Coordinates of C-alpha atoms in Angstrom, one line a residue:
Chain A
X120 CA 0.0 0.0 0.0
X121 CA 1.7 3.4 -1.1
X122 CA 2.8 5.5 2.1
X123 CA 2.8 9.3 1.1
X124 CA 3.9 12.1 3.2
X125 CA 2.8 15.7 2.5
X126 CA 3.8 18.9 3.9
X127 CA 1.4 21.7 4.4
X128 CA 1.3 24.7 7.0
X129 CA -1.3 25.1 9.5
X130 CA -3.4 27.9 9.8
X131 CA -5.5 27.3 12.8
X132 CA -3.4 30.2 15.0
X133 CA -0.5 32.7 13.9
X134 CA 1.8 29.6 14.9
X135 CA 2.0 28.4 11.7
X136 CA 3.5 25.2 12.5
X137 CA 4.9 23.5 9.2
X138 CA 3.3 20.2 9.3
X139 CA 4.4 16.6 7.5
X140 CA 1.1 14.3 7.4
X141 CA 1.7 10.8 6.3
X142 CA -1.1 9.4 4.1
X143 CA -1.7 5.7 4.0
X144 CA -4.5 4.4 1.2
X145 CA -5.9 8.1 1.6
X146 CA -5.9 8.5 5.5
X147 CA -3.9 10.7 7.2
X148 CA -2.6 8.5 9.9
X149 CA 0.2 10.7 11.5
X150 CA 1.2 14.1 11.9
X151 CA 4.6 15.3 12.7
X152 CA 5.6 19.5 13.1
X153 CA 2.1 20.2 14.8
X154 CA 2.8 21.8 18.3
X155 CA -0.7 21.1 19.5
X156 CA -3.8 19.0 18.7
X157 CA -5.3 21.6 16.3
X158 CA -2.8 20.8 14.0
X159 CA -3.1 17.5 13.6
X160 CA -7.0 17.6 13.4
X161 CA -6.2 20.9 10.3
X162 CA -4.1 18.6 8.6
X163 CA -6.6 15.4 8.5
X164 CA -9.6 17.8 7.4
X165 CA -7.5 19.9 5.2
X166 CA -6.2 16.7 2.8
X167 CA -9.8 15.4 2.8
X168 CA -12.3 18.1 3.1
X169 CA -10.8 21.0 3.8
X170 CA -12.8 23.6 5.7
X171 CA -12.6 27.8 6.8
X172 CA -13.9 30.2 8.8
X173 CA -15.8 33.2 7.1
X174 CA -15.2 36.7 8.3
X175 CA -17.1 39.4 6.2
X176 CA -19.8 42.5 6.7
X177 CA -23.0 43.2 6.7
X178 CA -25.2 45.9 6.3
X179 CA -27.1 48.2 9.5
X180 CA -29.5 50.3 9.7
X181 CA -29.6 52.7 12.7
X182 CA -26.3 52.2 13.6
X183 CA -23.3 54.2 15.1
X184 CA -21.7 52.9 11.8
X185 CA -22.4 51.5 8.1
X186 CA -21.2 47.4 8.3
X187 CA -21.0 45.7 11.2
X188 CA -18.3 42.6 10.9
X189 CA -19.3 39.3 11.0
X190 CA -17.9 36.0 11.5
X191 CA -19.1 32.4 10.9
X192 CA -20.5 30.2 14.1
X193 CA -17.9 27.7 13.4
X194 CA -15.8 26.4 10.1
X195 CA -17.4 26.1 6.5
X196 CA -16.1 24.1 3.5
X197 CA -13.7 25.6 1.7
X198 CA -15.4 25.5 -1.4
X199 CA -18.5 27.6 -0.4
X200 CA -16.8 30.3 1.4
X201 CA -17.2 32.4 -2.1
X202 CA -20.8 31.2 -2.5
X203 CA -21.3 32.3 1.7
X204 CA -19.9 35.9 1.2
X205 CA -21.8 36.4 -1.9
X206 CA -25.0 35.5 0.3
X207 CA -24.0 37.9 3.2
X208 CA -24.1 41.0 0.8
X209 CA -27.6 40.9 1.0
X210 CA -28.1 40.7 4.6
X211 CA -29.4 43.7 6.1
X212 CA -29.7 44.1 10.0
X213 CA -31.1 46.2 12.6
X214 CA -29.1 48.4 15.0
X215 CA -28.8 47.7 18.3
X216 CA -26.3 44.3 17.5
X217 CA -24.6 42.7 20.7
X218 CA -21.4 40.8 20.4
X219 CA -22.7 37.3 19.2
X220 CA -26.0 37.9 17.8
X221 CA -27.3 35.9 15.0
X222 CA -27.2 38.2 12.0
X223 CA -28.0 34.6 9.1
X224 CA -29.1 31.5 10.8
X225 CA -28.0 28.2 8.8
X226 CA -26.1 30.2 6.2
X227 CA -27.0 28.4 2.8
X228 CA -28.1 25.4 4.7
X229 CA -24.6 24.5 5.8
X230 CA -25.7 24.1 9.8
X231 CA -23.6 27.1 10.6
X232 CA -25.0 30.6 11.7
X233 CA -23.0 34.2 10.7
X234 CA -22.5 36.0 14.0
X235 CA -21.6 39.8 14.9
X236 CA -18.4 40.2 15.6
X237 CA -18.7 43.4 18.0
X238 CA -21.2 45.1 19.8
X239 CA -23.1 47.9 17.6
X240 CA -25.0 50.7 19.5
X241 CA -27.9 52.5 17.7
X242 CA -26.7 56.1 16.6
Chain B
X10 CA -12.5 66.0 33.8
X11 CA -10.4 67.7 36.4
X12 CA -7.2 67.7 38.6
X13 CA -4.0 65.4 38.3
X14 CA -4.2 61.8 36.2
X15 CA -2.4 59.0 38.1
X16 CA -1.6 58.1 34.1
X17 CA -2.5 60.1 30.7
X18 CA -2.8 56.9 28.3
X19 CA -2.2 58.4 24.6
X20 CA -4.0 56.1 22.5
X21 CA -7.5 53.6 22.7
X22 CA -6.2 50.9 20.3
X23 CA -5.3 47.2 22.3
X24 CA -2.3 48.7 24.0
X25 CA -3.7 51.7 25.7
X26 CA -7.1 49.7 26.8
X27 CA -4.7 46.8 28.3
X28 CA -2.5 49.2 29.4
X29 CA -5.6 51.2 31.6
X30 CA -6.7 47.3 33.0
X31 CA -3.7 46.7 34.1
X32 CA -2.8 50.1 35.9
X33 CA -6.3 50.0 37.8
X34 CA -6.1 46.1 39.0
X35 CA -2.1 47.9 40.0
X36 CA -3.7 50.9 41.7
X37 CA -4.6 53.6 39.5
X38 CA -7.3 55.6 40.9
X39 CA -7.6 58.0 37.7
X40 CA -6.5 57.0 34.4
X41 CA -7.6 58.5 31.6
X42 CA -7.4 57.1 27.3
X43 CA -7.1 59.9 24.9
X44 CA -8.3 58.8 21.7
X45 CA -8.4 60.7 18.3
X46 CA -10.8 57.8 16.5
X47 CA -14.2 58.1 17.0
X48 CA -14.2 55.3 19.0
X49 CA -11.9 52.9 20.8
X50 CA -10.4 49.7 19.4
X51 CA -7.6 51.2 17.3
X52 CA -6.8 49.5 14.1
X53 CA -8.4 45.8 14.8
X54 CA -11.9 47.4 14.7
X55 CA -11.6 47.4 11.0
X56 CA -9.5 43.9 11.1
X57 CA -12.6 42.1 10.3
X58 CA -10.6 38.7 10.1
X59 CA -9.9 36.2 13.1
X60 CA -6.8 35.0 14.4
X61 CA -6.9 37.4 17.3
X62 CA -6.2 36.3 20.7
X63 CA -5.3 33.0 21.1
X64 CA -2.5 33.8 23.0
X65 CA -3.9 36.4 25.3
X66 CA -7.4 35.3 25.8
X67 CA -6.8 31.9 24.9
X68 CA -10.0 31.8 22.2
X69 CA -9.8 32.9 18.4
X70 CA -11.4 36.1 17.8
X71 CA -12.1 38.5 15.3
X72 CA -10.5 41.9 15.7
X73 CA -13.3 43.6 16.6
X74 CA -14.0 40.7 18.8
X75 CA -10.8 41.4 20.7
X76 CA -11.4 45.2 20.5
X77 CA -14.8 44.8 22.5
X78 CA -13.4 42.3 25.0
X79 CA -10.5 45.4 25.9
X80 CA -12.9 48.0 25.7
X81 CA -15.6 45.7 28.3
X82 CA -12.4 45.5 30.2
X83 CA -12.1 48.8 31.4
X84 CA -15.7 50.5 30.0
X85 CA -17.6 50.0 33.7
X86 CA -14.4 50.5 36.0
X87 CA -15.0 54.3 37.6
X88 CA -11.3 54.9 37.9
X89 CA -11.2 54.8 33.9
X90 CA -12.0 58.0 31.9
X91 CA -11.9 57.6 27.8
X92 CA -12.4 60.4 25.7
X93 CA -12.8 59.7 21.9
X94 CA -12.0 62.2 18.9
X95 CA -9.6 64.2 21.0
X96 CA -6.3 64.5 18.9
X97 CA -2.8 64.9 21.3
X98 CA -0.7 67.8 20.2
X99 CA 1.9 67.8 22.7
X100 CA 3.2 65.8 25.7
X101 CA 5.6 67.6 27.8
X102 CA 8.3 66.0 30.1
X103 CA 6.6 67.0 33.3
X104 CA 3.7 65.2 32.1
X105 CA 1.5 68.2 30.7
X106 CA -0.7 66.7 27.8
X107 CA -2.3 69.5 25.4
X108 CA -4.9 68.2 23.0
X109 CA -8.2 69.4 21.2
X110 CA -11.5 67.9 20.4
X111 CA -14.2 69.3 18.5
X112 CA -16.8 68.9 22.0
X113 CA -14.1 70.2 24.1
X114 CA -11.7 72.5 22.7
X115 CA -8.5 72.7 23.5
X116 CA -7.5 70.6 27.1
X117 CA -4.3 71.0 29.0
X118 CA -4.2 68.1 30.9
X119 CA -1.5 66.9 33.8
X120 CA -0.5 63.6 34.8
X121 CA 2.1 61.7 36.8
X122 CA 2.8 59.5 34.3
X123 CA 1.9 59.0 31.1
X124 CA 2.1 55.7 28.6
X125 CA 2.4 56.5 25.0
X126 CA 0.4 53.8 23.2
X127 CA 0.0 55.9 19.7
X128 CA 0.5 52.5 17.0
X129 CA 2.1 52.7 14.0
X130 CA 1.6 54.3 10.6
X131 CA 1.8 52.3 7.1
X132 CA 4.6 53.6 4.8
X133 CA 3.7 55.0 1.7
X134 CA 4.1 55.4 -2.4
X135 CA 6.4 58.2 -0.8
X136 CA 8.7 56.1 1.1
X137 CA 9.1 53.6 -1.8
X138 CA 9.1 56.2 -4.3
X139 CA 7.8 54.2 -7.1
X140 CA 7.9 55.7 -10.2
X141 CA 5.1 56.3 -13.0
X142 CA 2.3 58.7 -13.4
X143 CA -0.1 59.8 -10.1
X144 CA -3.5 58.9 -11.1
X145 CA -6.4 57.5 -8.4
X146 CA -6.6 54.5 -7.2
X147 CA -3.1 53.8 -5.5
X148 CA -4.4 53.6 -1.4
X149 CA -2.4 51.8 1.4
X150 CA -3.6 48.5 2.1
X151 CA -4.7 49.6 5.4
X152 CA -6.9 52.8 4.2
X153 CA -8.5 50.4 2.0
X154 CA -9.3 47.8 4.5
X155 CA -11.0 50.8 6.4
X156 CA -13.0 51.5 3.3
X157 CA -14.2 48.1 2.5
X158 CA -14.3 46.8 6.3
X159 CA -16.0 50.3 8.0
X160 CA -17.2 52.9 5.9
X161 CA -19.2 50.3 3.1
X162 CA -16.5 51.2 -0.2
X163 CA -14.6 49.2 -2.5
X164 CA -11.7 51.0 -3.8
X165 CA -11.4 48.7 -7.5
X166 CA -12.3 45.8 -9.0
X167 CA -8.8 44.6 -10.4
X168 CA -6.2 44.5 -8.0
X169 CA -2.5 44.1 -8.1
X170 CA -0.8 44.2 -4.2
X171 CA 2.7 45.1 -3.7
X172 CA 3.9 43.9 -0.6
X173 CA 3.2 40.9 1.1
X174 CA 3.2 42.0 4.4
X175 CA -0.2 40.8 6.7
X176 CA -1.9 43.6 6.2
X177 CA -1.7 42.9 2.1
X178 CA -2.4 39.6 2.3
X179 CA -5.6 39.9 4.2
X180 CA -6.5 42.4 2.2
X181 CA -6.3 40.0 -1.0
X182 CA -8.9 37.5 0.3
X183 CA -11.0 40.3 1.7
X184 CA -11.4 42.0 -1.9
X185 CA -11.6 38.3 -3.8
X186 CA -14.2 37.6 -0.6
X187 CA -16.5 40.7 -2.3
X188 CA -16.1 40.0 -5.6
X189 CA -12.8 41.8 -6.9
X190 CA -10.1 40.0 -9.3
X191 CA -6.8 39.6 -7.3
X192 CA -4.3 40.0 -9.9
X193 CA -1.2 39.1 -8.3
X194 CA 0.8 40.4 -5.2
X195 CA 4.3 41.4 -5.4
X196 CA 7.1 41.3 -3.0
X197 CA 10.8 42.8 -3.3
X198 CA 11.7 39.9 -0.9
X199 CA 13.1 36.8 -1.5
X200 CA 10.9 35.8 0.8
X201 CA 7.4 36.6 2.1
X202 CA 6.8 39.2 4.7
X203 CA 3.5 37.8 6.2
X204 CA 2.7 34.8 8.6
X205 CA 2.6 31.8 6.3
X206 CA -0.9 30.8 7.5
X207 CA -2.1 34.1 5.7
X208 CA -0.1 33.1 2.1
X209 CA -2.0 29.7 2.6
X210 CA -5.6 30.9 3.4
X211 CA -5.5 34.3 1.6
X212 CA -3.5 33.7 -1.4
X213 CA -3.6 30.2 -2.2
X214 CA -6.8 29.8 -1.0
X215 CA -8.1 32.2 -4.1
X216 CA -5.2 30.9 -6.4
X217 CA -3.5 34.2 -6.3
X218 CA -0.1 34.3 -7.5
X219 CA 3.0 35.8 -5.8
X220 CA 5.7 37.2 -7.1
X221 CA 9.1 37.0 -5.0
X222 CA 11.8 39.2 -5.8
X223 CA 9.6 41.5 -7.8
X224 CA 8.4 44.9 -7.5
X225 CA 6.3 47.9 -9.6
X226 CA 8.6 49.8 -11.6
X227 CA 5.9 51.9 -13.0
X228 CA 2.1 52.7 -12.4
X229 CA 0.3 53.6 -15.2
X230 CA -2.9 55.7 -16.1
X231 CA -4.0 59.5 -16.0
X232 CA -7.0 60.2 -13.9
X233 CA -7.0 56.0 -13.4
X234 CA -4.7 53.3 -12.5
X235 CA -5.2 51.5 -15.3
X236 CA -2.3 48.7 -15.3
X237 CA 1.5 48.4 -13.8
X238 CA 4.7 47.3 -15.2
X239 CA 6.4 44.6 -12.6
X240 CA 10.1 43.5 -12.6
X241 CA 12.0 41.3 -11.5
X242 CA 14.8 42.1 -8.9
X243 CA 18.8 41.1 -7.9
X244 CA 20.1 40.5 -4.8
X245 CA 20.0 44.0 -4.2
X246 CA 16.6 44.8 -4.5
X247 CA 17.3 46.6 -7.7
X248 CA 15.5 46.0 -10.9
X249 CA 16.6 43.6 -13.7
X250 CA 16.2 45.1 -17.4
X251 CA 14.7 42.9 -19.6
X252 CA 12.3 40.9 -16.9
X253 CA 9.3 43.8 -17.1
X254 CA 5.8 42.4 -17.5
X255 CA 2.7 44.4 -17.4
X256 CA 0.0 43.8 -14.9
X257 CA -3.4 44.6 -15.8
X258 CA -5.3 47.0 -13.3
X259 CA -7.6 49.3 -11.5
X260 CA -6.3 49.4 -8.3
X261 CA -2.7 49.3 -6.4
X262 CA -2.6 48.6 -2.7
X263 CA 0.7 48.8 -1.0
X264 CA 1.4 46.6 1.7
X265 CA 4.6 47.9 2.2
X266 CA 5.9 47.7 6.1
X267 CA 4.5 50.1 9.4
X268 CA 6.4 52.7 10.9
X269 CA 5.9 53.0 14.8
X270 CA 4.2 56.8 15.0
X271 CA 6.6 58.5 17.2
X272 CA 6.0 62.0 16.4
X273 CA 4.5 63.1 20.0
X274 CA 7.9 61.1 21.5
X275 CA 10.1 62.8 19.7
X276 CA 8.7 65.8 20.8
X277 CA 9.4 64.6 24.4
X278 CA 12.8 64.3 23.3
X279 CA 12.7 60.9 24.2
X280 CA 15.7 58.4 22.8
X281 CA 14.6 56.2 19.6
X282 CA 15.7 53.3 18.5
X283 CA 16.7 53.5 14.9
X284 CA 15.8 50.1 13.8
X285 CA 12.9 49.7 15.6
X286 CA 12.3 53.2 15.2
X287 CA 10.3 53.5 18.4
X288 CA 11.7 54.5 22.2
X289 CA 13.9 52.5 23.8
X290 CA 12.5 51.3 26.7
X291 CA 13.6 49.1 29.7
X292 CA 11.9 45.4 30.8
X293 CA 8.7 47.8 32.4
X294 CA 8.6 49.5 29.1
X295 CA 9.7 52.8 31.2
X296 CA 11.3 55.4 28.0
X297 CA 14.1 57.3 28.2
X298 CA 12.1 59.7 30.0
X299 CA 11.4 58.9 33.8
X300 CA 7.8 58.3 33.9
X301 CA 6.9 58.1 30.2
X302 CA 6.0 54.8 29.2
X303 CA 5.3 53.1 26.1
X304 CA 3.7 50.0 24.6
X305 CA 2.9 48.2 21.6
X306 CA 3.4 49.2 18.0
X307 CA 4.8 52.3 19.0
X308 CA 7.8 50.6 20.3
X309 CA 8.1 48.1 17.5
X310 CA 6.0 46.7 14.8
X311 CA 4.1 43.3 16.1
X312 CA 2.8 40.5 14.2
X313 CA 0.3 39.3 17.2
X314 CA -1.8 42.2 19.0
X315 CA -1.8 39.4 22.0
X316 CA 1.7 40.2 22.4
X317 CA 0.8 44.1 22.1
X318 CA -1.3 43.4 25.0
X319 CA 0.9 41.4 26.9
X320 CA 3.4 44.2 26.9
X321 CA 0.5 47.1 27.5
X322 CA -0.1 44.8 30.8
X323 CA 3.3 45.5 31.6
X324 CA 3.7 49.3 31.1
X325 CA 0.2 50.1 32.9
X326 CA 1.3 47.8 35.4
X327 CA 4.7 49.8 36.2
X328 CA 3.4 53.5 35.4
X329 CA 0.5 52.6 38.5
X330 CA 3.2 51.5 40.2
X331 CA 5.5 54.8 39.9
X332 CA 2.5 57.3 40.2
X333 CA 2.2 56.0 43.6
X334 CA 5.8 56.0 44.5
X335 CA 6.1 52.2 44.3
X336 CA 8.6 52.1 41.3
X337 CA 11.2 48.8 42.2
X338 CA 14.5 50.2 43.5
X339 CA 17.4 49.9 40.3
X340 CA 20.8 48.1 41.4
X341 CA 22.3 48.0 38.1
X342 CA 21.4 48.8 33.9
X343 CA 22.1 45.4 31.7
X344 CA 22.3 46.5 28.2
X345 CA 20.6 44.1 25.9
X346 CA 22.4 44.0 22.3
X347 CA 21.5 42.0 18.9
X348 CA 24.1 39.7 17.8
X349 CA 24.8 37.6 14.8
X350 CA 21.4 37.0 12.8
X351 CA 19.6 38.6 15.1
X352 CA 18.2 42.5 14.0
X353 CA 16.0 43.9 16.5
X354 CA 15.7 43.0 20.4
X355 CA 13.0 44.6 22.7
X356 CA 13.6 45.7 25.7
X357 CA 16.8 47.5 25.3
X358 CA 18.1 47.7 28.6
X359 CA 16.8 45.8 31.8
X360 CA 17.0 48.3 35.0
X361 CA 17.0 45.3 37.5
X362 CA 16.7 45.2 41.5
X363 CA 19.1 43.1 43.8
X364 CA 16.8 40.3 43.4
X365 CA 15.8 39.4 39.8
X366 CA 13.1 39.5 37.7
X367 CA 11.0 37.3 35.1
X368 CA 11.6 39.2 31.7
X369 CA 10.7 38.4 28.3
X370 CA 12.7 39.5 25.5
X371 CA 11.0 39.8 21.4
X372 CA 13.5 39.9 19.0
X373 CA 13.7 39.7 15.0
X374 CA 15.8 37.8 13.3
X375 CA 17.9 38.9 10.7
X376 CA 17.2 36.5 7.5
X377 CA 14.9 33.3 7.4
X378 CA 16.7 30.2 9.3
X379 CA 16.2 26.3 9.9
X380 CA 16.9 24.6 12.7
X381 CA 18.3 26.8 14.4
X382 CA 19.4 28.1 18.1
X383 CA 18.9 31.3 19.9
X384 CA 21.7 32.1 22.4
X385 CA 22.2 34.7 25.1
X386 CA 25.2 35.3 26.5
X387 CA 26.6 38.0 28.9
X388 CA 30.4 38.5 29.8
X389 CA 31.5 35.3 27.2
X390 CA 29.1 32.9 29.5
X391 CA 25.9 31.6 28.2
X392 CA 22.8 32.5 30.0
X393 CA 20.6 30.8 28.2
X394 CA 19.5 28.6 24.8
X395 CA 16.6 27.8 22.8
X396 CA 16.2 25.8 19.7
X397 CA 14.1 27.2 17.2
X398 CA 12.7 24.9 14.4
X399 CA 12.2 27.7 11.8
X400 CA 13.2 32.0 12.1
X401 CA 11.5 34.3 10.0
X402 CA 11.9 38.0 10.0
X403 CA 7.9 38.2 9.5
X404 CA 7.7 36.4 13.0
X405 CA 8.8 37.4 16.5
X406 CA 10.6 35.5 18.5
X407 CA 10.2 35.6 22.3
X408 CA 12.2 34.3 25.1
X409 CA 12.1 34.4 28.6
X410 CA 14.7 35.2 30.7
X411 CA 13.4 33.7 34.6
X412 CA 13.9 35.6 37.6
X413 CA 17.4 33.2 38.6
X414 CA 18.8 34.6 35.2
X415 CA 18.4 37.6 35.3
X416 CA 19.4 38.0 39.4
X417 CA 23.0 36.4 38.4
X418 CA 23.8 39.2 35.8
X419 CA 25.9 41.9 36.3
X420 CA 26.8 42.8 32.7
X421 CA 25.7 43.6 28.6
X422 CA 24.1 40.5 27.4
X423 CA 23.9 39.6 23.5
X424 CA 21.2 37.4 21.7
X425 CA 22.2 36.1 18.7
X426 CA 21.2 33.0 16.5
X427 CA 23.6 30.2 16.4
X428 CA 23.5 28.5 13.0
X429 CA 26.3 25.4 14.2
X430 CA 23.0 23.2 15.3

């Protein structure tokens, strides 16, 4: 059975830890480089279904200021963050925001909501 | 708004609301954050990415989520005063702090001490001088990220990035993220000046090419940027005739390094350091000047606002401390130099007690290294090692020195990077 190794850098914190994943019949089945368990669960997603976090703006109305930032619930695949932050540009929300706030439940029907990112007081 | 500060705090980014948490839970009874935004949070308020705080806080957050946990730091303590849109003019050396603000005027203020914690600045087509005509449409990267991120405007459709600083890489996924064409990004370097998570999620991610050891040698368009001409570079950073392509575009961002903003210490006449080009400043982040302080980007540039933080806690911490007359007694000054491969070191000097102390020293190395070792040594002894897997100039390095060190030295101590692994 052919053995592969692969080298790819993490991105789960500023760490960047340079990581080389071996790769056994198309399972990762070791990780060497990671200094902590992040990194070995990154590279075992990212060489089979590699995923992101979104971070983007929406519109208010009422607020202090024009966009409020936003920031997915939890990670999306990587091949509909485009698709995610084409949705958001037509999201429109209310002014007062707290920190955490729903701003687009179940964002395309991934199972992850778009959260605010800050706190946003009404003008 | 009356009477003496215990500590004037110049600046409401990370550094000066850490800074104000950590001089009340040290005894501040009056601190007050001068702030010329109109709001607090400094720069991260329009860094609308995560990454933030993992260090400090110990979760990822956005940087406005690590703005609003400072600011809910210190927004219900009573012994914490912030004034937004007020602008500092002047800081005088016996702690006199003149500003205006539209509601108020102009304010003469007076402190006994005061931490500067101003940020930095991004350098500009200015400082790079890049040749070609002046039409619209060449913006920093960070102006632009304030445009798209805050204020609701995208400055182009087609973008070409020179730099590949953080700040210019982020900003590539944030325009492909609404919709703009990434062209390419550009860097002078042999090698990338951002973290390498962000050339893995923000450029490869969006299959945007960089160019190492390449720079703009001209912009072109009238009233418009309407494409560049990109070179290739030598060793020397200077461009090789014959190796000009041209780059179709709209829009040039410049991502092109951040200069620590030092004009209100300079006016103190406080020392600077000319690579880092911020004050020097001892372990407690005490200036030049007694009882001027400074933290953050306005000492040196940062890659991680945790570590901004972590050295706010610090300052505020010490200027509490010496506007109650508590400063530690100083035995002895340890000068701390850069050695081989090693270009910037912060703090400068350590102004230590009898006893020791736990200090942590950020440095920068030099050039990109493998497997290498970082090495202090004082008076031909070694003090202290560390292996390092990987050193990149885009990445600080920090080290700390523990209290039993630091007590046993008695002179100038040197941290270099020791390739012989």
């Amino acid at each position: 059975m052919a053995i592969e190794q692969k080298v790819l850098n993490c991105i789960m914190c500023p760490m960047g830890c340079e990581i080389t994943a071996t790769i056994e019949a198309g399972v990762v089945t070791g990780t060497i480089g990671n200094r902590c368990p992040r990194g070995a669960k990154y590279a075992k997603d990212e060489l089979t279904a590699p995923m992101r976090m979104l971070t983007s703006t929406v519109r208010v109305t009422g607020g202090r200021l024009r966009l409020l930032p936003v920031v997915s619930a939890d990670v999306l695949p990587k091949g509909r963050i485009l698709d995610c932050a084409e949705a958001l540009r037509s999201v429109t929300v209310d002014a007062p925001i707290h920190a955490g706030d729903v701003v687009c439940p179940d964002v395309l029907g991934l199972g992850v909501d778009i959260v605010a990112s800050r706190d946003m007081e009404r003008a | 708004m009356s009477g003496t500060y215990d500590i004037i705090i110049i600046g409401g980014g990370p550094a000066g609301l850490s800074a104000a948490d950590s001089a009340v839970q040290n005894g501040a009874k009056k601190v007050l954050i001068l702030e010329r935004d109109r709001e607090v949070g400094g720069i991260l308020q329009q860094c609308v990415h995560n990454g933030f705080g993992l260090h400090h806080f110990k979760q990822e957050l956005t940087g406005p989520g690590y703005a609003q946990r400072c600011y809910d730091m210190v927004k219900d303590r009573p012994e914490v005063e912030i004034l937004v849109d007020t602008m500092v003019l002047e800081v005088r050396t016996d702690k006199t702090v003149v500003a205006v603000s539209p509601a108020k005027g102009r304010l003469e203020l007076t402190a006994k001490t005061v931490i500067l914690t101003m940020g930095c600045r991004e350098r500009t087509r200015g400082a790079i001088r890049i040749p070609g005509t002046r039409p619209a449409g060449v913006y920093t990267a960070g102006a632009a990220q304030r445009m798209v991120n805050m204020e609701g405007y995208l400055p182009g459709k087609k973008i070409v990035i020179l730099g590949s600083g953080d700040i210019g890489l982020i900003m590539a996924r944030r325009m492909s993220l609404e919709g703009c064409k990434v062209q390419a990004v550009l860097e002078i370097c042999p090698f990338s000046n951002g973290l390498t998570r962000n050339i893995v999620q923000c450029l490869n991610d969006y299959d945007i090419p960089l160019y190492l050891s390449h720079t703009i040698v001209a912009i072109h368009g009238r009233d418009r940027v309407s494409g560049i001409t990109a070179a290739k570079v030598d060793e020397k950073m200077r461009p090789i005739p014959g190796t000009e392509f041209e780059i179709d575009c709209d829009t040039v961002l410049l991502s092109v390094g951040l200069i620590p903003e030092n004009e209100l210490s300079r006016g103190l006449g406080l020392t600077l350091h000319p690579k880092t080009s911020g004050p020097v400043v001892d372990q407690h982040r005490e200036t030049s000047q007694p009882g001027i302080f400074a933290a953050g980007n306005v000492v040196h540039v940062h890659d991680l606002v945790d570590f901004v933080s972590d050295e706010a806690e610090i300052a505020g911490k010490y200027a509490a401390l010496a506007s109650l007359g508590q400063s530690p007694a100083v035995d002895r000054v340890i000068e701390v130099k850069p050695g081989a491969g090693i270009n910037t070191c912060v703090p400068q000097h350590l102004r230590l007690g009898i006893e020791g102390e736990n200090v942590r020293l950020f440095m920068r190395a030099a050039q990109p290294k493998r497997g290498v070792k970082l090495v202090i040594t004082s008076g031909g002894e070694t003090v202290l090692t560390k292996p390092l897997a990987v050193v990149k100039p885009s990445e600080m390095i920090a080290v700390d020195l523990p209290a039993a060190k630091t007590a046993a030295l008695s002179g100038e101590i040197s941290v270099a990077i020791d390739e012989g692994v």
